[in-house]
Amino acid sequence: MTYSRIVGTGRYLPERIMTNADLEKIVDTSDEWIRTRTGVERRHVCAEDQTTSDMCIEAAKVAIEDAGISVSEIDMVITGTTTPDLIFPNISTIIQHKLGIPACTAFSLEAACTGFIYALTTADKFIKAGEVKCALVMGAECITKLVDWSDRNTCVLFGDGAGAVILKPSEEPGIISCHLGADGQYKDLLYYPVGASKDLATAGTAGAKIMMSGNEVFKVAVKTLGKIAMETLDDAGVSKEELDWLVPHQANIRIIQAMAKRLDMPMEKVIVTVQDHGNTSAASVPMALDVGIRDGRLKRGQLILMEAFGGGFTWGSVLMRL
Ligand code: UT7
C-alpha cells in the first residue's frame, strides 16, 4: 500500500509583532486578561501591501529546500485559506506561477481554521490514488485584515502567517488516518458577514468584522475535538498512550489543555505556539508542526496527532508518523 508522507516543512511569519501591551493602547483590555483567557502574548501582523500568497511563497521555499526537491517535481498545489489574495484566480495558481512550478493541479479550499487539515487530507487521497507524486500543501492567513481593531472580543485573538509542507508517496506511513467533519447549523457562532456574492460592495460602510460567540465556540470546540481525536485513534487501532505528540490548532491555550487532558497527555508532549503566534486560523497547525520539527522535538518515526476546529463549524484531524 502507498502512503503519503511529509518530507519537508516551512513557515513564514510577518516581521511586525504586536504585543498585548500594544493592544492595551488600542482597546480596553489587559495583558493579564489576554494571557489568562487565551494564552496569547504576541502575534505577527502582515504589512498593508503583503498578501497571503506572499507569505505562502516564503513558507513554501523553506519547505521545498527542507525536502531537498526541485520545484519541477511538484505536481499539485493546495492552499487552505479564508483570506486569499483575490476572489479569483485561486491563490494556489498565483503561488504555482511565482515559484516557477510547472503547470499542475492547483486550487484553494476554504474551511476556516481547519483549512490546512482539509488540504492535507485532500492531497493524501490524491497521492494514495497514485495521481500525484509531489504535493505542496499550505495553510495561510492574513486574518488580521478582517479584524476590527476596535473590537476587544476578537482583535486580541488573531495573527498572520503561513505554513507549508511537501507531501510525497511512501511505502511506510506517513499519514495513517484522516477525519474531517462540518456542521453548518453553527454558522452564526463564528463568521465573517461579507463575501463575493453577499454585501461585497458595501463591506467598508457596513463595518464588516469577524462575528464570534466565543464562549459557545469554545464549548463546541472542546467537545468536538475530543470526540474526533478518539475516533481517529480508534479507527487506526492506536491507543492514546502510543501517541508521541499532539500538534493542535492554536486558538486558545485552554482548549489545547482540555484536549491534552482528554488524551491523557502531559503538556510536555503538546506543541504550543499560541503565545507567539496567536490564532492564525488555517496557518496554525502547519506552523506549529514546523516549529516542533525545527526545534528538534518532533522526530522521524514518531506518532503525531494534528487537529483543528473553525468557523462553519468545520473540524478535522490527521494521525501520522513523521
Ligand atoms: O479558531 C477558531 C475557533 N475559535 C475558538 O476556538 C475561540 C473559542 N473561544 C475562546 O477562545 C474564548 O471564548 C475567548 C478567548 C474568545 C473569550 O474568553 P471567555 O472566557 O469565553 O470570555 P467571555 O467571552 O465569556 O467574556 C468574559 C468577559 C466579558 O465581560 P463580562 O460580560 O463578563 O463583564 C467580556 O466582555 O471578558 C470580557 N472581555 C474582555 N476583557 C478584557 C472580552 N474580551 C476581552 C478583552 N479584554 N480582550
mmCIF file of C-alpha atoms and ligand atoms in Angstrom:
data_model
loop_
_atom_site.group_PDB
_atom_site.id
_atom_site.type_symbol
_atom_site.label_atom_id
_atom_site.label_comp_id
_atom_site.label_asym_id
_atom_site.label_seq_id
_atom_site.Cartn_x
_atom_site.Cartn_y
_atom_site.Cartn_z
ATOM 1 C CA MET A 1 0.000 0.000 0.000
ATOM 2 C CA THR A 2 1.193 3.512 -0.791
ATOM 3 C CA TYR A 3 1.055 6.122 1.946
ATOM 4 C CA SER A 4 1.756 9.815 1.758
ATOM 5 C CA ARG A 5 4.425 11.265 3.995
ATOM 6 C CA ILE A 6 5.545 14.788 4.895
ATOM 7 C CA VAL A 7 9.145 15.153 3.683
ATOM 8 C CA GLY A 8 9.670 18.876 4.261
ATOM 9 C CA THR A 9 8.131 21.759 6.202
ATOM 10 C CA GLY A 10 8.432 25.538 6.346
ATOM 11 C CA ARG A 11 6.790 28.575 7.866
ATOM 12 C CA TYR A 12 6.742 32.306 7.410
ATOM 13 C CA LEU A 13 5.713 34.935 9.931
ATOM 14 C CA PRO A 14 5.420 38.637 9.039
ATOM 15 C CA GLU A 15 8.048 40.946 10.503
ATOM 16 C CA ARG A 16 5.756 43.156 12.542
ATOM 17 C CA ILE A 17 4.972 41.890 16.038
ATOM 18 C CA MET A 18 2.100 43.247 18.108
ATOM 19 C CA THR A 19 2.317 42.533 21.835
ATOM 20 C CA ASN A 20 -0.505 42.542 24.350
ATOM 21 C CA ALA A 21 0.927 45.836 25.617
ATOM 22 C CA ASP A 22 0.412 47.295 22.118
ATOM 23 C CA LEU A 23 -3.233 46.200 22.246
ATOM 24 C CA GLU A 24 -3.715 47.771 25.670
ATOM 25 C CA LYS A 25 -3.166 51.104 23.904
ATOM 26 C CA ILE A 26 -5.907 50.424 21.333
ATOM 27 C CA VAL A 27 -8.756 48.735 23.227
ATOM 28 C CA ASP A 28 -9.956 48.334 26.807
ATOM 29 C CA THR A 29 -8.014 45.156 27.596
ATOM 30 C CA SER A 30 -5.041 43.982 29.629
ATOM 31 C CA ASP A 31 -2.073 41.714 29.115
ATOM 32 C CA GLU A 32 -3.290 39.743 32.118
ATOM 33 C CA TRP A 33 -6.780 39.136 30.619
ATOM 34 C CA ILE A 34 -5.406 38.118 27.236
ATOM 35 C CA ARG A 35 -2.771 35.798 28.685
ATOM 36 C CA THR A 36 -5.012 34.067 31.200
ATOM 37 C CA ARG A 37 -8.100 33.732 28.942
ATOM 38 C CA THR A 38 -6.298 32.856 25.683
ATOM 39 C CA GLY A 39 -2.586 32.184 26.252
ATOM 40 C CA VAL A 40 -1.639 34.753 23.593
ATOM 41 C CA GLU A 41 1.297 37.073 24.370
ATOM 42 C CA ARG A 42 2.151 38.409 20.919
ATOM 43 C CA ARG A 43 1.118 37.935 17.313
ATOM 44 C CA HIS A 44 2.615 38.731 13.896
ATOM 45 C CA VAL A 45 0.707 41.132 11.669
ATOM 46 C CA CYS A 46 1.253 41.357 7.919
ATOM 47 C CA ALA A 47 2.141 44.633 6.243
ATOM 48 C CA GLU A 48 -0.560 46.550 4.397
ATOM 49 C CA ASP A 49 0.836 45.576 0.998
ATOM 50 C CA GLN A 50 1.578 41.971 1.978
ATOM 51 C CA THR A 51 -0.762 39.244 0.744
ATOM 52 C CA THR A 52 -1.402 35.664 1.783
ATOM 53 C CA SER A 53 0.387 34.368 -1.341
ATOM 54 C CA ASP A 54 3.470 36.446 -0.440
ATOM 55 C CA MET A 55 3.641 34.616 2.883
ATOM 56 C CA CYS A 56 2.911 31.210 1.294
ATOM 57 C CA ILE A 57 5.750 31.654 -1.171
ATOM 58 C CA GLU A 58 8.249 32.276 1.635
ATOM 59 C CA ALA A 59 6.989 29.278 3.659
ATOM 60 C CA ALA A 60 6.962 27.075 0.541
ATOM 61 C CA LYS A 61 10.565 27.983 -0.374
ATOM 62 C CA VAL A 62 11.698 26.771 3.059
ATOM 63 C CA ALA A 63 9.652 23.550 2.773
ATOM 64 C CA ILE A 64 10.979 22.843 -0.741
ATOM 65 C CA GLU A 65 14.556 23.297 0.442
ATOM 66 C CA ASP A 66 13.902 21.184 3.527
ATOM 67 C CA ALA A 67 12.517 18.377 1.344
ATOM 68 C CA GLY A 68 15.509 18.625 -0.992
ATOM 69 C CA ILE A 69 13.296 18.656 -4.067
ATOM 70 C CA SER A 70 13.181 20.791 -7.171
ATOM 71 C CA VAL A 71 10.065 22.844 -7.977
ATOM 72 C CA SER A 72 9.776 20.864 -11.216
ATOM 73 C CA GLU A 73 8.796 17.776 -9.186
ATOM 74 C CA ILE A 74 5.689 19.414 -7.711
ATOM 75 C CA ASP A 75 2.502 18.315 -9.460
ATOM 76 C CA MET A 76 -0.139 19.607 -7.046
ATOM 77 C CA VAL A 77 -0.556 22.833 -5.050
ATOM 78 C CA ILE A 78 -3.311 23.181 -2.462
ATOM 79 C CA THR A 79 -3.777 26.111 -0.087
ATOM 80 C CA GLY A 80 -6.192 26.160 2.814
ATOM 81 C CA THR A 81 -7.118 29.786 3.459
ATOM 82 C CA THR A 82 -10.035 32.073 4.230
ATOM 83 C CA THR A 83 -8.098 35.134 3.137
ATOM 84 C CA PRO A 84 -6.908 34.519 -0.439
ATOM 85 C CA ASP A 85 -5.331 37.425 -2.359
ATOM 86 C CA LEU A 86 -8.181 37.623 -4.850
ATOM 87 C CA ILE A 87 -11.604 36.077 -5.338
ATOM 88 C CA PHE A 88 -10.122 34.560 -8.490
ATOM 89 C CA PRO A 89 -7.797 33.274 -9.782
ATOM 90 C CA ASN A 90 -7.315 30.968 -6.826
ATOM 91 C CA ILE A 91 -4.291 31.632 -4.647
ATOM 92 C CA SER A 92 -2.556 28.332 -5.485
ATOM 93 C CA THR A 93 -2.237 29.381 -9.134
ATOM 94 C CA ILE A 94 -0.501 32.600 -8.032
ATOM 95 C CA ILE A 95 1.890 30.618 -5.830
ATOM 96 C CA GLN A 96 2.497 27.964 -8.534
ATOM 97 C CA HIS A 97 3.422 30.589 -11.108
ATOM 98 C CA LYS A 98 5.583 32.753 -8.838
ATOM 99 C CA LEU A 99 7.532 29.743 -7.549
ATOM 100 C CA GLY A 100 8.150 28.503 -11.111
ATOM 101 C CA ILE A 101 6.266 25.247 -10.543
ATOM 102 C CA PRO A 102 5.269 23.717 -13.902
ATOM 103 C CA ALA A 103 1.539 23.834 -14.769
ATOM 104 C CA CYS A 104 -0.272 21.391 -12.492
ATOM 105 C CA THR A 105 -3.408 20.870 -10.399
ATOM 106 C CA ALA A 106 -3.645 23.959 -8.204
ATOM 107 C CA PHE A 107 -6.573 25.031 -6.089
ATOM 108 C CA SER A 108 -7.508 26.555 -2.758
ATOM 109 C CA LEU A 109 -10.056 25.425 -0.261
ATOM 110 C CA GLU A 110 -11.817 27.283 2.473
ATOM 111 C CA ALA A 111 -12.583 25.576 5.764
ATOM 112 C CA ALA A 112 -11.685 28.429 8.136
ATOM 113 C CA CYS A 113 -9.225 27.274 10.836
ATOM 114 C CA THR A 114 -9.490 23.662 9.598
ATOM 115 C CA GLY A 115 -8.258 24.664 6.114
ATOM 116 C CA PHE A 116 -4.839 23.011 6.369
ATOM 117 C CA ILE A 117 -6.240 19.744 7.743
ATOM 118 C CA TYR A 118 -8.743 19.672 4.854
ATOM 119 C CA ALA A 119 -5.970 20.467 2.349
ATOM 120 C CA LEU A 120 -3.601 17.817 3.728
ATOM 121 C CA THR A 121 -6.365 15.202 3.753
ATOM 122 C CA THR A 122 -7.207 16.024 0.119
ATOM 123 C CA ALA A 123 -3.578 15.793 -1.008
ATOM 124 C CA ASP A 124 -3.216 12.491 0.865
ATOM 125 C CA LYS A 125 -6.084 10.999 -1.171
ATOM 126 C CA PHE A 126 -4.556 12.099 -4.499
ATOM 127 C CA ILE A 127 -1.195 10.596 -3.543
ATOM 128 C CA LYS A 128 -2.724 7.330 -2.309
ATOM 129 C CA ALA A 129 -4.673 7.088 -5.583
ATOM 130 C CA GLY A 130 -1.362 7.358 -7.448
ATOM 131 C CA GLU A 131 -2.428 10.520 -9.254
ATOM 132 C CA VAL A 132 0.042 12.885 -7.581
ATOM 133 C CA LYS A 133 3.737 12.340 -6.871
ATOM 134 C CA CYS A 134 4.638 15.523 -5.007
ATOM 135 C CA ALA A 135 2.213 17.958 -3.395
ATOM 136 C CA LEU A 136 2.854 21.393 -1.945
ATOM 137 C CA VAL A 137 0.235 21.849 0.774
ATOM 138 C CA MET A 138 -0.179 25.101 2.682
ATOM 139 C CA GLY A 139 -2.295 26.717 5.370
ATOM 140 C CA ALA A 140 -2.046 30.506 5.394
ATOM 141 C CA GLU A 141 -3.907 33.541 6.533
ATOM 142 C CA CYS A 142 -3.825 37.352 6.534
ATOM 143 C CA ILE A 143 -6.652 37.171 9.046
ATOM 144 C CA THR A 144 -5.739 40.476 10.708
ATOM 145 C CA LYS A 145 -7.008 42.194 7.556
ATOM 146 C CA LEU A 146 -10.519 41.084 8.599
ATOM 147 C CA VAL A 147 -10.067 42.176 12.200
ATOM 148 C CA ASP A 148 -11.907 45.142 13.640
ATOM 149 C CA TRP A 149 -9.188 46.712 15.799
ATOM 150 C CA SER A 150 -11.793 48.399 17.980
ATOM 151 C CA ASP A 151 -13.468 45.103 18.978
ATOM 152 C CA ARG A 152 -11.683 43.722 22.037
ATOM 153 C CA ASN A 153 -13.650 40.469 21.821
ATOM 154 C CA THR A 154 -11.791 39.437 18.674
ATOM 155 C CA CYS A 155 -8.833 41.723 17.912
ATOM 156 C CA VAL A 156 -6.684 40.252 20.707
ATOM 157 C CA LEU A 157 -7.016 36.723 19.358
ATOM 158 C CA PHE A 158 -5.672 36.632 15.819
ATOM 159 C CA GLY A 159 -2.350 36.743 13.973
ATOM 160 C CA ASP A 160 -0.991 36.176 10.462
ATOM 161 C CA GLY A 161 1.349 33.581 8.979
ATOM 162 C CA ALA A 162 1.834 30.706 6.560
ATOM 163 C CA GLY A 163 2.872 27.090 6.945
ATOM 164 C CA ALA A 164 3.837 24.708 4.141
ATOM 165 C CA VAL A 165 4.578 21.005 3.770
ATOM 166 C CA ILE A 166 5.793 18.806 0.922
ATOM 167 C CA LEU A 167 3.927 15.512 0.692
ATOM 168 C CA LYS A 168 5.268 12.531 -1.274
ATOM 169 C CA PRO A 169 4.349 8.857 -1.708
ATOM 170 C CA SER A 170 5.985 6.440 0.693
ATOM 171 C CA GLU A 171 5.917 2.688 1.253
ATOM 172 C CA GLU A 172 5.791 3.319 5.005
ATOM 173 C CA PRO A 173 3.435 5.613 6.912
ATOM 174 C CA GLY A 174 3.221 8.549 6.676
ATOM 175 C CA ILE A 175 -0.312 9.630 7.084
ATOM 176 C CA ILE A 176 -2.282 6.858 8.747
ATOM 177 C CA SER A 177 -5.767 8.229 9.215
ATOM 178 C CA CYS A 178 -7.664 11.452 8.409
ATOM 179 C CA HIS A 179 -11.054 12.545 9.714
ATOM 180 C CA LEU A 180 -12.986 15.583 8.517
ATOM 181 C CA GLY A 181 -16.328 16.969 9.628
ATOM 182 C CA ALA A 182 -18.552 20.017 9.360
ATOM 183 C CA ASP A 183 -21.944 21.193 10.545
ATOM 184 C CA GLY A 184 -23.403 24.428 9.166
ATOM 185 C CA GLN A 185 -26.013 24.674 11.916
ATOM 186 C CA TYR A 186 -23.345 26.584 13.877
ATOM 187 C CA LYS A 187 -22.748 29.205 11.173
ATOM 188 C CA ASP A 188 -23.923 32.127 13.290
ATOM 189 C CA LEU A 189 -21.466 31.441 16.125
ATOM 190 C CA LEU A 190 -18.389 32.333 14.049
ATOM 191 C CA TYR A 191 -18.464 34.060 10.679
ATOM 192 C CA TYR A 192 -17.437 36.994 8.553
ATOM 193 C CA PRO A 193 -20.548 38.648 7.118
ATOM 194 C CA VAL A 194 -19.231 39.692 3.700
ATOM 195 C CA GLY A 195 -18.387 37.549 0.657
ATOM 196 C CA ALA A 196 -18.124 37.666 -3.128
ATOM 197 C CA SER A 197 -21.882 37.302 -3.592
ATOM 198 C CA LYS A 198 -23.024 38.999 -0.392
ATOM 199 C CA ASP A 199 -22.624 42.645 0.516
ATOM 200 C CA LEU A 200 -19.168 42.998 -1.058
ATOM 201 C CA ALA A 201 -19.842 46.463 -2.453
ATOM 202 C CA THR A 202 -20.904 47.797 0.945
ATOM 203 C CA ALA A 203 -18.300 45.959 3.049
ATOM 204 C CA GLY A 204 -16.471 49.112 4.140
ATOM 205 C CA THR A 205 -19.533 51.106 5.085
ATOM 206 C CA ALA A 206 -21.330 48.163 6.682
ATOM 207 C CA GLY A 207 -18.491 47.856 9.208
ATOM 208 C CA ALA A 208 -17.953 44.176 8.449
ATOM 209 C CA LYS A 209 -16.000 42.372 11.162
ATOM 210 C CA ILE A 210 -15.411 38.878 12.493
ATOM 211 C CA MET A 211 -18.505 37.821 14.433
ATOM 212 C CA MET A 212 -17.875 35.316 17.205
ATOM 213 C CA SER A 213 -19.793 33.980 20.184
ATOM 214 C CA GLY A 214 -16.508 32.985 21.821
ATOM 215 C CA ASN A 215 -17.882 31.114 24.790
ATOM 216 C CA GLU A 216 -20.191 28.916 22.726
ATOM 217 C CA VAL A 217 -17.480 28.269 20.132
ATOM 218 C CA PHE A 218 -15.193 27.243 22.986
ATOM 219 C CA LYS A 219 -17.634 24.645 24.325
ATOM 220 C CA VAL A 220 -18.411 23.019 20.957
ATOM 221 C CA ALA A 221 -14.696 23.075 20.023
ATOM 222 C CA VAL A 222 -13.629 21.176 23.146
ATOM 223 C CA LYS A 223 -16.438 18.614 22.806
ATOM 224 C CA THR A 224 -15.999 18.048 19.072
ATOM 225 C CA LEU A 225 -12.203 17.912 19.083
ATOM 226 C CA GLY A 226 -12.231 15.399 21.939
ATOM 227 C CA LYS A 227 -14.666 13.196 20.019
ATOM 228 C CA ILE A 228 -12.830 13.344 16.697
ATOM 229 C CA ALA A 229 -9.452 12.687 18.329
ATOM 230 C CA MET A 230 -10.757 9.480 19.902
ATOM 231 C CA GLU A 231 -12.473 8.441 16.653
ATOM 232 C CA THR A 232 -9.222 8.963 14.741
ATOM 233 C CA LEU A 233 -7.239 6.836 17.180
ATOM 234 C CA ASP A 234 -9.903 4.077 17.309
ATOM 235 C CA ASP A 235 -10.092 3.985 13.527
ATOM 236 C CA ALA A 236 -6.331 3.450 13.321
ATOM 237 C CA GLY A 237 -6.324 0.931 16.185
ATOM 238 C CA VAL A 238 -3.975 3.174 18.136
ATOM 239 C CA SER A 239 -4.270 3.851 21.877
ATOM 240 C CA LYS A 240 -3.758 7.332 23.286
ATOM 241 C CA GLU A 241 -0.746 6.047 25.244
ATOM 242 C CA GLU A 242 1.027 5.364 21.939
ATOM 243 C CA LEU A 243 0.857 8.999 20.821
ATOM 244 C CA ASP A 244 4.180 10.832 20.925
ATOM 245 C CA TRP A 245 2.875 14.332 20.179
ATOM 246 C CA LEU A 246 -0.242 16.423 19.831
ATOM 247 C CA VAL A 247 0.008 19.291 17.322
ATOM 248 C CA PRO A 248 -3.267 21.146 17.823
ATOM 249 C CA HIS A 249 -4.888 24.201 16.294
ATOM 250 C CA GLN A 250 -3.722 27.189 18.326
ATOM 251 C CA ALA A 251 -6.929 29.078 19.142
ATOM 252 C CA ASN A 252 -6.764 29.179 22.920
ATOM 253 C CA ILE A 253 -4.394 27.590 25.453
ATOM 254 C CA ARG A 254 -7.395 26.454 27.500
ATOM 255 C CA ILE A 255 -8.804 24.469 24.542
ATOM 256 C CA ILE A 256 -5.355 22.940 23.978
ATOM 257 C CA GLN A 257 -5.064 21.994 27.667
ATOM 258 C CA ALA A 258 -8.537 20.415 27.588
ATOM 259 C CA MET A 259 -7.522 18.320 24.581
ATOM 260 C CA ALA A 260 -4.290 17.210 26.250
ATOM 261 C CA LYS A 261 -6.295 16.176 29.311
ATOM 262 C CA ARG A 262 -8.767 14.229 27.183
ATOM 263 C CA LEU A 263 -5.840 12.352 25.624
ATOM 264 C CA ASP A 264 -4.050 11.911 28.988
ATOM 265 C CA MET A 265 -1.053 13.699 27.515
ATOM 266 C CA PRO A 266 1.201 15.921 29.627
ATOM 267 C CA MET A 267 1.630 19.410 28.154
ATOM 268 C CA GLU A 268 5.290 18.496 27.522
ATOM 269 C CA LYS A 269 4.010 16.346 24.641
ATOM 270 C CA VAL A 270 1.977 19.153 23.073
ATOM 271 C CA ILE A 271 3.373 21.706 20.619
ATOM 272 C CA VAL A 272 2.136 25.115 21.775
ATOM 273 C CA THR A 273 2.721 28.264 19.721
ATOM 274 C CA VAL A 274 -0.358 30.283 20.653
ATOM 275 C CA GLN A 275 1.726 32.540 22.924
ATOM 276 C CA ASP A 276 3.875 33.676 19.995
ATOM 277 C CA HIS A 277 1.524 33.381 17.006
ATOM 278 C CA GLY A 278 -1.997 33.959 18.335
ATOM 279 C CA ASN A 279 -4.748 32.248 16.365
ATOM 280 C CA THR A 280 -3.522 32.178 12.771
ATOM 281 C CA SER A 281 -6.523 30.160 11.560
ATOM 282 C CA ALA A 282 -5.518 27.769 8.728
ATOM 283 C CA ALA A 283 -1.816 28.536 9.275
ATOM 284 C CA SER A 284 -1.669 27.449 12.887
ATOM 285 C CA VAL A 285 -1.230 23.671 12.552
ATOM 286 C CA PRO A 286 1.424 23.635 9.790
ATOM 287 C CA MET A 287 3.367 26.403 11.560
ATOM 288 C CA ALA A 288 3.231 24.517 14.898
ATOM 289 C CA LEU A 289 4.373 21.357 13.099
ATOM 290 C CA ASP A 290 7.316 23.245 11.590
ATOM 291 C CA VAL A 291 8.235 24.767 14.958
ATOM 292 C CA GLY A 292 8.263 21.314 16.603
ATOM 293 C CA ILE A 293 10.332 19.726 13.827
ATOM 294 C CA ARG A 294 12.867 22.538 13.611
ATOM 295 C CA ASP A 295 13.496 22.760 17.350
ATOM 296 C CA GLY A 296 14.127 19.006 17.378
ATOM 297 C CA ARG A 297 11.186 17.878 19.483
ATOM 298 C CA LEU A 298 9.298 16.095 16.686
ATOM 299 C CA LYS A 299 11.389 13.271 15.292
ATOM 300 C CA ARG A 300 11.184 10.929 12.321
ATOM 301 C CA GLY A 301 9.022 7.881 13.051
ATOM 302 C CA GLN A 302 7.088 9.448 15.934
ATOM 303 C CA LEU A 303 3.300 9.180 16.119
ATOM 304 C CA ILE A 304 1.648 12.601 15.850
ATOM 305 C CA LEU A 305 -1.971 13.724 16.058
ATOM 306 C CA MET A 306 -2.881 17.039 14.420
ATOM 307 C CA GLU A 307 -6.335 18.555 14.855
ATOM 308 C CA ALA A 308 -8.237 21.763 14.125
ATOM 309 C CA PHE A 309 -11.625 23.383 14.578
ATOM 310 C CA GLY A 310 -13.086 26.500 12.984
ATOM 311 C CA GLY A 311 -15.960 28.508 11.560
ATOM 312 C CA GLY A 312 -18.752 26.552 9.910
ATOM 313 C CA PHE A 313 -18.200 24.725 12.116
ATOM 314 C CA THR A 314 -15.545 22.624 10.444
ATOM 315 C CA TRP A 315 -13.209 20.219 12.165
ATOM 316 C CA GLY A 316 -10.620 17.621 11.302
ATOM 317 C CA SER A 317 -7.714 15.500 12.471
ATOM 318 C CA VAL A 318 -4.754 13.717 10.923
ATOM 319 C CA LEU A 319 -2.826 10.898 12.570
ATOM 320 C CA MET A 320 0.616 10.315 11.091
ATOM 321 C CA ARG A 321 4.099 9.023 11.585
ATOM 322 C CA LEU A 322 6.619 11.701 10.813
HETATM 323 O O1 UT7 B 1 -10.124 29.276 15.836
HETATM 324 C C1 UT7 B 1 -11.454 29.038 15.595
HETATM 325 C C2 UT7 B 1 -12.222 28.738 16.778
HETATM 326 N N1 UT7 B 1 -12.184 29.794 17.750
HETATM 327 C C3 UT7 B 1 -12.085 29.474 19.018
HETATM 328 O O2 UT7 B 1 -11.914 28.322 19.310
HETATM 329 C C4 UT7 B 1 -12.256 30.547 20.051
HETATM 330 C C5 UT7 B 1 -13.003 29.968 21.213
HETATM 331 N N2 UT7 B 1 -13.311 30.909 22.262
HETATM 332 C C6 UT7 B 1 -12.387 31.429 23.068
HETATM 333 O O3 UT7 B 1 -11.208 31.201 22.921
HETATM 334 C C7 UT7 B 1 -12.856 32.259 24.240
HETATM 335 O O4 UT7 B 1 -14.253 32.128 24.361
HETATM 336 C C8 UT7 B 1 -12.481 33.764 24.151
HETATM 337 C C9 UT7 B 1 -10.999 33.916 24.404
HETATM 338 C C10 UT7 B 1 -12.851 34.323 22.805
HETATM 339 C C11 UT7 B 1 -13.214 34.560 25.227
HETATM 340 O O5 UT7 B 1 -12.927 34.012 26.507
HETATM 341 P P1 UT7 B 1 -14.129 33.717 27.527
HETATM 342 O O6 UT7 B 1 -13.523 33.207 28.743
HETATM 343 O O7 UT7 B 1 -15.092 32.808 26.801
HETATM 344 O O8 UT7 B 1 -14.714 35.145 27.793
HETATM 345 P P2 UT7 B 1 -16.182 35.708 27.526
HETATM 346 O O9 UT7 B 1 -16.413 35.884 26.064
HETATM 347 O O10 UT7 B 1 -17.157 34.877 28.278
HETATM 348 O O11 UT7 B 1 -16.066 37.123 28.209
HETATM 349 C C12 UT7 B 1 -15.804 37.252 29.603
HETATM 350 C C13 UT7 B 1 -15.660 38.725 29.926
HETATM 351 C C14 UT7 B 1 -16.754 39.597 29.346
HETATM 352 O O12 UT7 B 1 -17.065 40.598 30.294
HETATM 353 P P3 UT7 B 1 -18.375 40.495 31.204
HETATM 354 O O13 UT7 B 1 -19.516 40.435 30.229
HETATM 355 O O14 UT7 B 1 -18.201 39.228 31.981
HETATM 356 O O15 UT7 B 1 -18.311 41.733 32.021
HETATM 357 C C15 UT7 B 1 -16.111 40.233 28.133
HETATM 358 O O16 UT7 B 1 -16.672 41.481 27.798
HETATM 359 O O17 UT7 B 1 -14.435 39.220 29.377
HETATM 360 C C16 UT7 B 1 -14.700 40.393 28.610
HETATM 361 N N3 UT7 B 1 -13.730 40.504 27.531
HETATM 362 C C17 UT7 B 1 -12.545 41.116 27.678
HETATM 363 N N4 UT7 B 1 -11.974 41.739 28.709
HETATM 364 C C18 UT7 B 1 -10.741 42.259 28.522
HETATM 365 C C19 UT7 B 1 -13.820 40.000 26.278
HETATM 366 N N5 UT7 B 1 -12.710 40.301 25.579
HETATM 367 C C20 UT7 B 1 -11.896 40.999 26.427
HETATM 368 C C21 UT7 B 1 -10.616 41.549 26.297
HETATM 369 N N6 UT7 B 1 -10.077 42.150 27.370
HETATM 370 N N7 UT7 B 1 -9.901 41.463 25.150
#
